Amino acid sequence: MTQRTILITGCSTGIGRCVANGLQRRGYRVLATARQADDVARLRAHGLESLPLDLADSASIHSAVDEALSRTGGVLYGLFNNGAYGQAGAVEDLSREALRAQFETNLFGTVELTNRVIPVMRRQGHGRIIQNSSVLGLVAMAYRGAYNASKFALEAITDTLRLELKGTGIGVSLIEPGPIVSRFRANSLLALRRHVDLEHSPHQAFYARTIRRLEKTGPAVPFTLPPEAVLKPVIHALESRRPRVRYYVTVPTWAFAILRHWLPYRLLDRVLLAASGGGRR
Ligand SMILES: NC(=O)c1ccc[n+]([C@@H]2O[C@H](COP(=O)([O-])OP(=O)(O)OC[C@H]3O[C@@H](n4cnc5c(N)ncnc54)[C@H](OP(=O)(O)O)[C@@H]3O)[C@@H](O)[C@H]2O)c1
């Protein structure tokens, strides 16, 4: 069998790097992309084939796809849309700029990249598109509105894409991780500080607690899993003859996937508020 190639976004750290290493060990040709030049160099030094790709920049997306296709002779078996970040902050504290930046990376860049890859997969008559979404694409927690919205939108556009690609041989799957050990919290804290006026917000007390939580190293919530937990569903989505529509990863994802259908809205709100780190105290 010829070696299958997969392009992965956001491989500088966390889930992306773990899945890139895992798939390379499994025999895939992995194009592990990252947005910073020094991360690309580091990935190369660690034996991965790496290219620069910044989801917030169309030119970067286009040149990464061109370079990938020229390296592979115009074929690409899989795309793992993993790169994203979490813009923390109460909805009323989010500027248009903060929301736009969140969507530029988590949704617009991801869709633009996917749309560059679909014609390649159509020509081949096969391919796999795997979206790293989140439990927060299924339920909305407080103080994460920008991120919730970007992942809900990713869920909707992916469900649409799956319908539109039916019969093409291209599988489309969503991975739904709950809490995973990575740099996600640290990066959320950077985004919070960058975009939210912490001192003048009615949510100031909450932010103080959040910053303490986000600064913690190691798992901050129960049922946190290592990034390896995402590798297994990605392999299934790539290799199964019938890839699943959604792969739930972690106990909280399973719990919220069930609760959102069974609990009355007001009760679900109470559970979600408690899970969000509480309301204003
Ligand atoms: N960790 C969790 O608890 C969790 C839970 C549910 C879903 N997820 C999802 O899992 C995926 C990976 O996150 P992670 O947990 O591994 O977090 P992470 O350690 O923060 O890694 C996120 C990756 O995305 C990259 N990224 C951010 N902005 C980008 C851009 N504009 N262009 C390209 N890449 C960009 C980051 O690159 P830089 O290093 O350059 O910033 C990094 O490589 C995300 O889609 C996230 O939403 C994570």
XYZ file of C-alpha atoms and ligand atoms in Angstrom:
329
model
C 0.000 0.000 0.000
C 1.332 3.510 -0.781
C 2.134 5.678 2.199
C -0.732 7.974 3.162
C -0.035 11.645 3.782
C -1.832 13.767 6.358
C -1.513 17.486 6.967
C -2.012 18.649 10.562
C -2.346 22.223 11.833
C -1.116 23.518 15.181
C 1.695 21.018 15.786
C 3.929 23.290 17.881
C 2.601 21.667 21.041
C -0.267 19.784 22.688
C -2.636 17.561 20.758
C -1.240 18.491 17.337
C 2.312 17.517 18.169
C 1.218 14.330 19.911
C -0.981 13.222 16.990
C 1.754 14.136 14.468
C 4.270 11.959 16.317
C 1.764 9.137 16.776
C 0.739 9.047 13.114
C 4.342 9.196 11.948
C 5.133 6.202 14.179
C 2.151 4.446 12.589
C 3.661 4.856 9.136
C 1.919 7.976 7.827
C 3.785 10.712 6.039
C 2.926 13.592 8.332
C 3.109 17.229 7.259
C 3.204 18.800 10.702
C 2.495 22.508 10.373
C 3.037 25.307 12.878
C 2.672 29.060 12.609
C 6.011 30.134 14.139
C 9.280 29.612 12.237
C 11.141 28.457 15.359
C 8.465 25.796 16.024
C 8.793 24.577 12.430
C 12.568 24.321 12.956
C 12.066 22.481 16.256
C 9.629 19.993 14.712
C 12.125 19.333 11.908
C 14.896 18.839 14.451
C 12.659 16.227 16.105
C 12.319 14.292 12.852
C 8.972 15.584 11.594
C 8.409 17.013 8.132
C 7.213 20.503 8.973
C 5.861 23.530 7.117
C 4.766 26.978 8.285
C 0.995 27.522 8.337
C -0.793 30.342 10.138
C -4.571 29.930 10.042
C -5.091 33.656 10.558
C -3.288 34.410 7.288
C -4.720 33.386 3.894
C -1.372 33.756 2.113
C 0.228 31.385 4.619
C -2.566 28.818 4.129
C -2.215 28.960 0.366
C 1.559 28.659 0.317
C 1.452 25.773 2.834
C -1.029 23.852 0.658
C 0.983 24.564 -2.507
C 4.182 23.408 -0.831
C 2.490 20.306 0.611
C 1.075 19.317 -2.793
C 4.323 19.924 -4.608
C 6.049 17.641 -2.090
C 3.447 14.881 -2.397
C 2.881 15.034 -6.153
C -0.577 16.552 -5.730
C -2.120 14.028 -3.333
C -3.247 14.293 0.278
C -5.089 11.546 2.128
C -6.000 13.364 5.318
C -6.387 16.767 6.930
C -6.501 17.128 10.705
C -7.741 20.636 11.508
C -6.352 20.951 14.996
C -4.884 24.459 15.392
C -7.003 26.814 17.489
C -6.966 28.828 20.704
C -9.469 29.795 23.375
C -10.344 33.459 23.814
C -11.425 33.632 27.459
C -13.602 36.477 28.707
C -17.236 37.371 29.437
C -19.256 38.163 26.317
C -19.864 41.761 27.402
C -16.085 42.294 27.647
C -15.298 41.041 24.154
C -14.536 43.583 21.474
C -15.382 43.006 17.861
C -11.637 42.667 17.273
C -11.306 39.871 19.864
C -14.247 37.988 18.370
C -12.931 38.473 14.864
C -9.472 37.194 15.815
C -11.045 34.123 17.435
C -13.046 33.347 14.309
C -10.166 34.114 11.932
C -8.163 31.248 13.402
C -10.728 28.768 14.716
C -13.239 28.989 11.877
C -12.331 31.077 8.809
C -8.773 29.794 8.475
C -9.861 26.234 9.139
C -12.579 26.403 6.485
C -10.289 28.151 3.986
C -7.671 25.431 4.418
C -10.292 22.702 4.128
C -11.667 24.254 0.964
C -8.178 24.262 -0.567
C -7.852 20.559 0.171
C -11.301 19.325 -0.910
C -10.592 19.580 -4.690
C -7.512 17.397 -4.183
C -9.571 14.795 -2.327
C -12.355 14.967 -4.927
C -9.827 14.262 -7.685
C -8.475 11.292 -5.722
C -11.979 10.037 -5.012
C -11.122 9.632 -1.333
C -9.851 11.493 1.720
C -10.507 12.209 5.378
C -11.211 15.568 6.974
C -11.018 15.515 10.755
C -11.979 18.552 12.796
C -10.721 18.990 16.317
C -13.769 20.598 17.886
C -14.535 20.502 21.627
C -17.107 19.664 24.258
C -17.609 23.442 24.023
C -18.920 22.899 20.509
C -21.735 20.885 22.130
C -22.540 22.989 25.212
C -21.660 26.586 26.082
C -19.809 27.377 29.304
C -19.695 30.832 30.855
C -16.729 33.167 30.150
C -15.773 31.265 27.028
C -18.323 32.799 24.650
C -15.945 33.560 21.772
C -14.498 30.071 21.856
C -17.914 28.408 22.316
C -19.224 30.353 19.333
C -16.254 29.419 17.141
C -16.621 25.726 17.975
C -20.429 25.714 17.614
C -19.876 27.313 14.191
C -17.255 24.683 13.346
C -19.742 21.962 14.309
C -22.440 23.477 12.076
C -20.217 24.002 9.074
C -18.757 20.510 9.434
C -22.227 18.930 9.632
C -23.109 20.847 6.459
C -19.911 19.800 4.705
C -20.552 16.150 5.531
C -23.949 16.327 3.821
C -22.466 18.076 0.805
C -19.599 15.586 0.438
C -21.764 12.499 0.696
C -20.894 10.038 -2.049
C -17.522 11.641 -2.857
C -15.449 9.164 -0.838
C -14.359 11.939 1.541
C -15.059 11.183 5.195
C -15.760 14.085 7.555
C -15.471 13.608 11.319
C -15.507 15.735 14.449
C -13.377 14.997 17.496
C -14.902 16.311 20.723
C -12.247 16.506 23.429
C -13.005 17.540 26.969
C -10.112 18.596 29.198
C -6.734 17.543 27.760
C -3.267 18.367 29.115
C -1.681 20.900 26.732
C -0.726 24.570 26.514
C -4.379 25.434 25.866
C -4.946 27.050 29.292
C -1.724 29.057 29.139
C -2.627 30.280 25.649
C -6.157 31.193 26.829
C -4.634 33.273 29.580
C -2.493 35.147 27.049
C -5.579 35.845 24.927
C -7.550 36.986 28.003
C -4.807 39.439 28.980
C -4.400 40.621 25.382
C -8.047 41.414 24.715
C -9.904 42.004 27.984
C -9.737 45.045 30.255
C -9.512 42.991 33.444
C -9.422 45.911 35.884
C -12.580 47.646 34.683
C -14.879 44.708 34.130
C -17.947 43.826 36.231
C -16.468 40.314 36.088
C -13.208 41.384 37.754
C -13.567 38.935 40.675
C -14.208 36.061 38.328
C -11.136 36.964 36.288
C -8.955 36.932 39.383
C -10.124 33.367 40.104
C -9.770 32.379 36.458
C -6.215 33.658 36.273
C -5.309 31.570 39.332
C -6.887 28.525 37.643
C -5.266 29.160 34.276
C -1.855 29.680 35.883
C -1.950 26.266 37.541
C 0.298 23.686 35.946
C -1.015 20.160 35.504
C -4.670 19.130 35.301
C -6.998 21.838 36.691
C -10.199 19.816 36.457
C -11.114 16.175 37.095
C -11.104 13.670 34.219
C -8.325 15.504 32.365
C -6.582 13.181 29.902
C -3.199 13.339 28.181
C -3.155 14.366 24.478
C -2.624 10.714 23.501
C -6.368 10.270 24.189
C -7.055 12.105 20.917
C -4.734 9.921 18.831
C -6.961 6.832 18.943
C -10.101 8.507 17.528
C -8.017 10.275 14.877
C -6.649 6.882 13.783
C -10.185 5.484 13.666
C -11.404 8.462 11.628
C -8.531 7.918 9.189
C -8.634 4.144 8.908
C -12.176 2.928 9.505
C -14.286 2.144 6.456
C -17.098 3.986 8.239
C -15.533 6.886 10.142
C -17.826 8.193 12.877
C -19.497 11.565 12.661
C -18.454 12.466 16.228
C -15.850 11.026 18.570
C -16.331 11.914 22.223
C -13.086 12.082 24.197
C -13.139 12.304 28.025
C -15.879 11.698 30.572
C -17.053 15.350 30.630
C -17.706 15.232 26.870
C -19.837 12.104 27.230
C -21.632 13.578 30.233
C -22.484 16.884 28.540
C -23.393 15.203 25.250
C -26.022 13.248 27.183
C -27.099 15.978 29.627
C -27.762 18.542 26.885
C -30.460 16.275 25.503
C -32.052 15.223 28.784
C -31.854 18.107 31.245
C -34.322 21.006 31.103
C -32.497 24.190 29.980
C -32.560 25.872 33.414
C -31.089 22.834 35.110
C -28.467 22.468 32.387
C -27.569 26.153 32.954
C -26.923 25.429 36.627
C -24.656 22.497 35.839
C -22.795 24.489 33.172
C -22.359 27.515 35.438
C -20.880 25.316 38.165
C -18.588 23.660 35.615
C -17.555 27.081 34.275
C -15.970 28.039 37.560
C -19.124 29.609 38.980
C -20.918 32.868 38.336
C -20.296 36.200 40.061
C -19.826 35.710 43.769
N -6.725 21.102 25.686
C -8.032 20.992 25.834
O -8.518 20.865 26.959
C -8.937 20.978 24.616
C -10.278 20.632 24.830
C -11.136 20.625 23.744
C -10.669 20.929 22.483
N -9.362 21.267 22.305
C -8.934 21.604 20.946
O -7.764 20.906 20.637
C -7.018 21.620 19.648
C -5.565 21.686 20.051
O -5.443 22.392 21.259
P -4.408 21.979 22.396
O -5.179 21.527 23.557
O -3.348 21.112 21.861
O -3.867 23.438 22.774
P -2.436 24.113 22.588
O -1.409 23.305 23.302
O -2.633 25.543 22.955
O -2.154 23.982 21.026
C -2.881 24.733 20.097
C -2.148 24.737 18.784
O -2.877 25.567 17.871
C -1.955 26.464 17.312
N -2.526 27.709 16.806
C -3.059 28.756 17.491
N -3.352 29.745 16.650
C -2.989 29.326 15.410
C -3.001 29.907 14.110
N -3.434 31.155 13.901
N -2.539 29.183 13.070
C -2.074 27.928 13.239
N -2.004 27.332 14.441
C -2.463 28.025 15.504
C -0.956 26.741 18.412
O 0.210 27.335 17.879
P 1.117 28.385 18.752
O 1.968 27.532 19.640
O 1.895 29.108 17.701
O 0.171 29.254 19.510
C -0.748 25.321 18.911
O 0.124 24.622 18.060
C -7.727 22.957 19.506
O -8.562 22.928 18.371
C -8.566 23.059 20.751
O -9.687 23.875 20.555
C -8.490 21.309 23.346
